[in-house]
Structures are given as structure tokens and as C-alpha cells.
PDB file of C-alpha atoms in Angstrom:
ATOM      1  CA  UNK A   1      -5.216  37.815   0.469  1.00 37.00           C
ATOM      2  CA  UNK A   2      -5.919  34.379   1.959  1.00 38.00           C
ATOM      3  CA  UNK A   3      -4.209  32.707  -1.015  1.00 38.00           C
ATOM      4  CA  UNK A   4      -1.039  34.780  -0.496  1.00 35.00           C
ATOM      5  CA  UNK A   5      -0.968  33.904   3.205  1.00 40.00           C
ATOM      6  CA  UNK A   6      -1.496  30.203   2.445  1.00 45.00           C
ATOM      7  CA  UNK A   7       1.290  30.154  -0.165  1.00 39.00           C
ATOM      8  CA  UNK A   8       3.660  31.989   2.179  1.00 42.00           C
ATOM      9  CA  UNK A   9       2.883  29.455   4.902  1.00 48.00           C
ATOM     10  CA  UNK A  10       3.702  26.578   2.530  1.00 48.00           C
ATOM     11  CA  UNK A  11       6.892  28.311   1.385  1.00 47.00           C
ATOM     12  CA  UNK A  12       7.984  28.892   5.011  1.00 49.00           C
ATOM     13  CA  UNK A  13       7.393  25.215   5.759  1.00 48.00           C
ATOM     14  CA  UNK A  14       9.371  23.973   2.745  1.00 53.00           C
ATOM     15  CA  UNK A  15      12.239  26.429   3.195  1.00 67.00           C
ATOM     16  CA  UNK A  16      12.333  25.984   6.976  1.00 72.00           C
ATOM     17  CA  UNK A  17      12.428  22.206   6.802  1.00 75.00           C
ATOM     18  CA  UNK A  18      15.123  22.250   4.116  1.00 78.00           C
ATOM     19  CA  UNK A  19      17.283  24.648   6.161  1.00 78.00           C
ATOM     20  CA  UNK A  20      16.940  22.576   9.330  1.00 82.00           C
ATOM     21  CA  UNK A  21      17.776  19.329   7.517  1.00 82.00           C
ATOM     22  CA  UNK A  22      20.690  20.990   5.707  1.00 82.00           C
ATOM     23  CA  UNK A  23      22.141  22.226   8.975  1.00 82.00           C
ATOM     24  CA  UNK A  24      21.723  18.790  10.561  1.00 84.00           C
ATOM     25  CA  UNK A  25      23.341  17.113   7.562  1.00 83.00           C
ATOM     26  CA  UNK A  26      26.458  19.239   7.979  1.00 83.00           C
ATOM     27  CA  UNK A  27      26.518  18.898  11.768  1.00 80.00           C
ATOM     28  CA  UNK A  28      25.912  15.144  11.877  1.00 82.00           C
ATOM     29  CA  UNK A  29      28.446  14.670   9.081  1.00 82.00           C
ATOM     30  CA  UNK A  30      31.165  15.765  11.491  1.00 82.00           C
ATOM     31  CA  UNK A  31      30.684  12.709  13.696  1.00 81.00           C
ATOM     32  CA  UNK A  32      33.324  10.011  13.836  1.00 84.00           C
ATOM     33  CA  UNK A  33      32.337   6.392  13.515  1.00 88.00           C
ATOM     34  CA  UNK A  34      29.272   6.790  11.319  1.00 92.00           C
ATOM     35  CA  UNK A  35      28.484   6.876   7.654  1.00 90.00           C
ATOM     36  CA  UNK A  36      25.715   9.444   7.373  1.00 88.00           C
ATOM     37  CA  UNK A  37      22.995   8.521   4.893  1.00 86.00           C
ATOM     38  CA  UNK A  38      20.421  11.314   4.410  1.00 86.00           C
ATOM     39  CA  UNK A  39      17.016  10.412   2.974  1.00 83.00           C
ATOM     40  CA  UNK A  40      17.920   6.760   3.435  1.00 81.00           C
ATOM     41  CA  UNK A  41      15.652   4.632   1.265  1.00 75.00           C
ATOM     42  CA  UNK A  42      14.241   1.572   2.927  1.00 69.00           C
ATOM     43  CA  UNK A  43      11.460  -0.694   1.795  1.00 64.00           C
ATOM     44  CA  UNK A  44       9.313   1.160   4.342  1.00 67.00           C
ATOM     45  CA  UNK A  45       9.949   4.743   3.138  1.00 77.00           C
ATOM     46  CA  UNK A  46      12.689   7.349   3.484  1.00 84.00           C
ATOM     47  CA  UNK A  47      14.390   7.984   6.810  1.00 87.00           C
ATOM     48  CA  UNK A  48      15.692  11.532   7.175  1.00 89.00           C
ATOM     49  CA  UNK A  49      19.072  10.322   8.456  1.00 91.00           C
ATOM     50  CA  UNK A  50      20.499   6.867   8.995  1.00 92.00           C
ATOM     51  CA  UNK A  51      23.713   6.976  10.966  1.00 93.00           C
ATOM     52  CA  UNK A  52      25.144   3.661   9.834  1.00 93.00           C
ATOM     53  CA  UNK A  53      28.055   2.502  11.972  1.00 94.00           C
ATOM     54  CA  UNK A  54      31.430   2.480  10.211  1.00 94.00           C
ATOM     55  CA  UNK A  55      32.301  -0.985  11.466  1.00 92.00           C
ATOM     56  CA  UNK A  56      35.499  -1.122   9.395  1.00 92.00           C
ATOM     57  CA  UNK A  57      37.059   1.894  11.145  1.00 92.00           C
ATOM     58  CA  UNK A  58      35.165   1.610  14.443  1.00 90.00           C
ATOM     59  CA  UNK A  59      34.516  -2.123  15.028  1.00 92.00           C
ATOM     60  CA  UNK A  60      33.664  -1.567  18.700  1.00 92.00           C
ATOM     61  CA  UNK A  61      30.978   1.049  18.115  1.00 93.00           C
ATOM     62  CA  UNK A  62      27.909   0.357  20.255  1.00 94.00           C
ATOM     63  CA  UNK A  63      25.075   2.346  18.661  1.00 93.00           C
ATOM     64  CA  UNK A  64      23.607   3.128  15.280  1.00 94.00           C
ATOM     65  CA  UNK A  65      20.801   5.666  14.780  1.00 94.00           C
ATOM     66  CA  UNK A  66      17.871   6.569  12.606  1.00 94.00           C
ATOM     67  CA  UNK A  67      16.825  10.206  12.965  1.00 94.00           C
ATOM     68  CA  UNK A  68      13.434  11.521  11.881  1.00 94.00           C
ATOM     69  CA  UNK A  69      13.047  15.301  11.659  1.00 93.00           C
ATOM     70  CA  UNK A  70       9.688  17.015  11.788  1.00 92.00           C
ATOM     71  CA  UNK A  71       9.263  20.708  11.110  1.00 90.00           C
ATOM     72  CA  UNK A  72       6.356  22.887  12.173  1.00 90.00           C
ATOM     73  CA  UNK A  73       5.644  26.530  11.558  1.00 87.00           C
ATOM     74  CA  UNK A  74       6.070  28.864  14.524  1.00 87.00           C
ATOM     75  CA  UNK A  75       2.312  29.136  15.061  1.00 90.00           C
ATOM     76  CA  UNK A  76       1.736  25.363  15.304  1.00 91.00           C
ATOM     77  CA  UNK A  77      -0.287  24.229  18.318  1.00 93.00           C
ATOM     78  CA  UNK A  78       0.995  21.859  20.994  1.00 93.00           C
ATOM     79  CA  UNK A  79      -1.628  19.322  19.907  1.00 95.00           C
ATOM     80  CA  UNK A  80      -0.234  19.354  16.369  1.00 94.00           C
ATOM     81  CA  UNK A  81       3.306  18.981  17.727  1.00 94.00           C
ATOM     82  CA  UNK A  82       2.133  15.871  19.618  1.00 95.00           C
ATOM     83  CA  UNK A  83       0.751  14.463  16.349  1.00 95.00           C
ATOM     84  CA  UNK A  84       4.078  15.090  14.623  1.00 94.00           C
ATOM     85  CA  UNK A  85       5.886  13.231  17.407  1.00 95.00           C
ATOM     86  CA  UNK A  86       3.510  10.280  17.108  1.00 94.00           C
ATOM     87  CA  UNK A  87       3.896  10.177  13.320  1.00 94.00           C
ATOM     88  CA  UNK A  88       7.683  10.282  13.644  1.00 94.00           C
ATOM     89  CA  UNK A  89       7.652   7.397  16.135  1.00 93.00           C
ATOM     90  CA  UNK A  90       5.547   5.277  13.770  1.00 92.00           C
ATOM     91  CA  UNK A  91       7.855   6.068  10.862  1.00 92.00           C
ATOM     92  CA  UNK A  92      10.981   5.285  12.876  1.00 93.00           C
ATOM     93  CA  UNK A  93       9.684   1.896  13.935  1.00 92.00           C
ATOM     94  CA  UNK A  94       8.849   1.023  10.315  1.00 90.00           C
ATOM     95  CA  UNK A  95      12.333   2.064   9.169  1.00 90.00           C
ATOM     96  CA  UNK A  96      13.939   0.055  11.965  1.00 91.00           C
ATOM     97  CA  UNK A  97      12.196  -3.101  10.719  1.00 89.00           C
ATOM     98  CA  UNK A  98      13.812  -2.782   7.297  1.00 87.00           C
ATOM     99  CA  UNK A  99      16.126  -5.630   6.311  1.00 88.00           C
ATOM    100  CA  UNK A 100      18.811  -3.246   4.992  1.00 88.00           C
ATOM    101  CA  UNK A 101      19.097  -1.624   8.392  1.00 90.00           C
ATOM    102  CA  UNK A 102      19.337  -5.023  10.095  1.00 89.00           C
ATOM    103  CA  UNK A 103      22.149  -6.056   7.729  1.00 90.00           C
ATOM    104  CA  UNK A 104      24.168  -2.831   7.990  1.00 91.00           C
ATOM    105  CA  UNK A 105      23.914  -2.054  11.708  1.00 93.00           C
ATOM    106  CA  UNK A 106      25.935  -5.112  12.686  1.00 91.00           C
ATOM    107  CA  UNK A 107      25.693  -5.846  16.409  1.00 93.00           C
ATOM    108  CA  UNK A 108      25.025  -2.226  17.338  1.00 94.00           C
ATOM    109  CA  UNK A 109      21.932  -1.183  19.247  1.00 94.00           C
ATOM    110  CA  UNK A 110      19.667   0.882  17.031  1.00 94.00           C
ATOM    111  CA  UNK A 111      18.586   4.198  18.520  1.00 94.00           C
ATOM    112  CA  UNK A 112      15.517   5.858  17.042  1.00 96.00           C
ATOM    113  CA  UNK A 113      15.542   9.622  17.458  1.00 95.00           C
ATOM    114  CA  UNK A 114      12.774  12.132  16.813  1.00 95.00           C
ATOM    115  CA  UNK A 115      13.586  15.824  16.448  1.00 94.00           C
ATOM    116  CA  UNK A 116      10.700  18.299  16.169  1.00 94.00           C
ATOM    117  CA  UNK A 117      11.472  21.892  15.254  1.00 92.00           C
ATOM    118  CA  UNK A 118       9.021  24.742  15.572  1.00 90.00           C
ATOM    119  CA  UNK A 119      10.611  27.329  13.356  1.00 85.00           C
ATOM    120  CA  UNK A 120      14.272  27.191  14.385  1.00 81.00           C
ATOM    121  CA  UNK A 121      13.486  26.061  17.930  1.00 88.00           C
ATOM    122  CA  UNK A 122      13.926  22.402  18.866  1.00 91.00           C
ATOM    123  CA  UNK A 123      10.736  21.668  20.822  1.00 93.00           C
ATOM    124  CA  UNK A 124      10.959  17.887  21.090  1.00 93.00           C
ATOM    125  CA  UNK A 125      13.787  15.391  21.252  1.00 93.00           C
ATOM    126  CA  UNK A 126      12.860  11.785  21.929  1.00 94.00           C
ATOM    127  CA  UNK A 127      14.868   8.585  21.793  1.00 94.00           C
ATOM    128  CA  UNK A 128      12.818   5.453  21.243  1.00 90.00           C
ATOM    129  CA  UNK A 129      13.956   1.880  21.553  1.00 74.00           C
ATOM    130  CA  UNK A 130      13.609  -0.255  18.448  1.00 60.00           C
ATOM    131  CA  UNK A 131      11.447  -3.377  18.644  1.00 61.00           C
ATOM    132  CA  UNK A 132      14.517  -5.588  18.351  1.00 57.00           C
ATOM    133  CA  UNK A 133      16.202  -3.849  21.282  1.00 53.00           C
ATOM    134  CA  UNK A 134      13.048  -4.210  23.383  1.00 50.00           C
ATOM    135  CA  UNK A 135      12.895  -7.917  22.556  1.00 51.00           C
ATOM    136  CA  UNK A 136      16.596  -8.370  23.383  1.00 48.00           C
ATOM    137  CA  UNK A 137      16.178  -6.637  26.745  1.00 46.00           C
ATOM    138  CA  UNK A 138      13.188  -8.833  27.655  1.00 42.00           C
ATOM    139  CA  UNK A 139      15.229 -11.972  26.844  1.00 46.00           C
ATOM    140  CA  UNK A 140      18.053 -10.925  29.178  1.00 44.00           C
TER     141      UNK A 140
END
């Protein structure tokens, strides 16, 4: 019985995460001004979504974004949600340091966004500043 429960829990996690990311892919794909790159490969790993600015069509765009999605089962504790948020922040900062992102974001400010879902419920939404943006603000 324990094995069945464990396999169902894994299946719920895989299916739930795929559904959430699929929905976000469609929704974010409707935005103007960005080229949406899901599972963007950088030298530092795979970002869930890189919203690369379409500088040809929108040369005055101000922001670009990397979005990291974390999914937790409905019975996940608040402590585990906090760990997911911390892991996402670490991943986002690594992705932001990638040379490909630096070359493709142009002069836009890079926003780093964490989304944590618990089942279908969005339980955390955080926007972090990239290291480069923090350094630029301290120089001003």
C-alpha cells in the first residue's frame, strides 16, 4: 500500500508540474514584446522560461525576465515551500549570470521571478533583482 501511495505522489507531482508549466507557456506566449523560450538552456542549467525581449519589434522595451516555477504537492509544509523558494532564487541568479542572457537581453533590466504552486494554488510570487541590476543601482 505504501508503494502505491508513493507512486501516486510522484505521478501527481510530475503531472501537476507539467500542467502548470503548460498553462504558463500558453499564457506567457500571449505577451507582446517578448520571445518566450521555455526550458531555456544556459551554461548554468535550464531556466523554466526566459522572456527574451524582442528588440527588433520593441526596441524601447525596458525589462526582460527569467521565470522559475516550482511545484509542490497540496500537502507540502510551509518549511518545504520556503526551501523551494530559496532553491529557485539560487537557480535564477545562476541563470542570470549566463553569457547568452547578457548578450540577448540588450539594455533591458533583467527581472528574476519565482512562482511556487501548491497544487493549482499560487502560494509564492517573488521578484528578485539580478546581480547586475544591483551593481548598476549601487553605481548610480
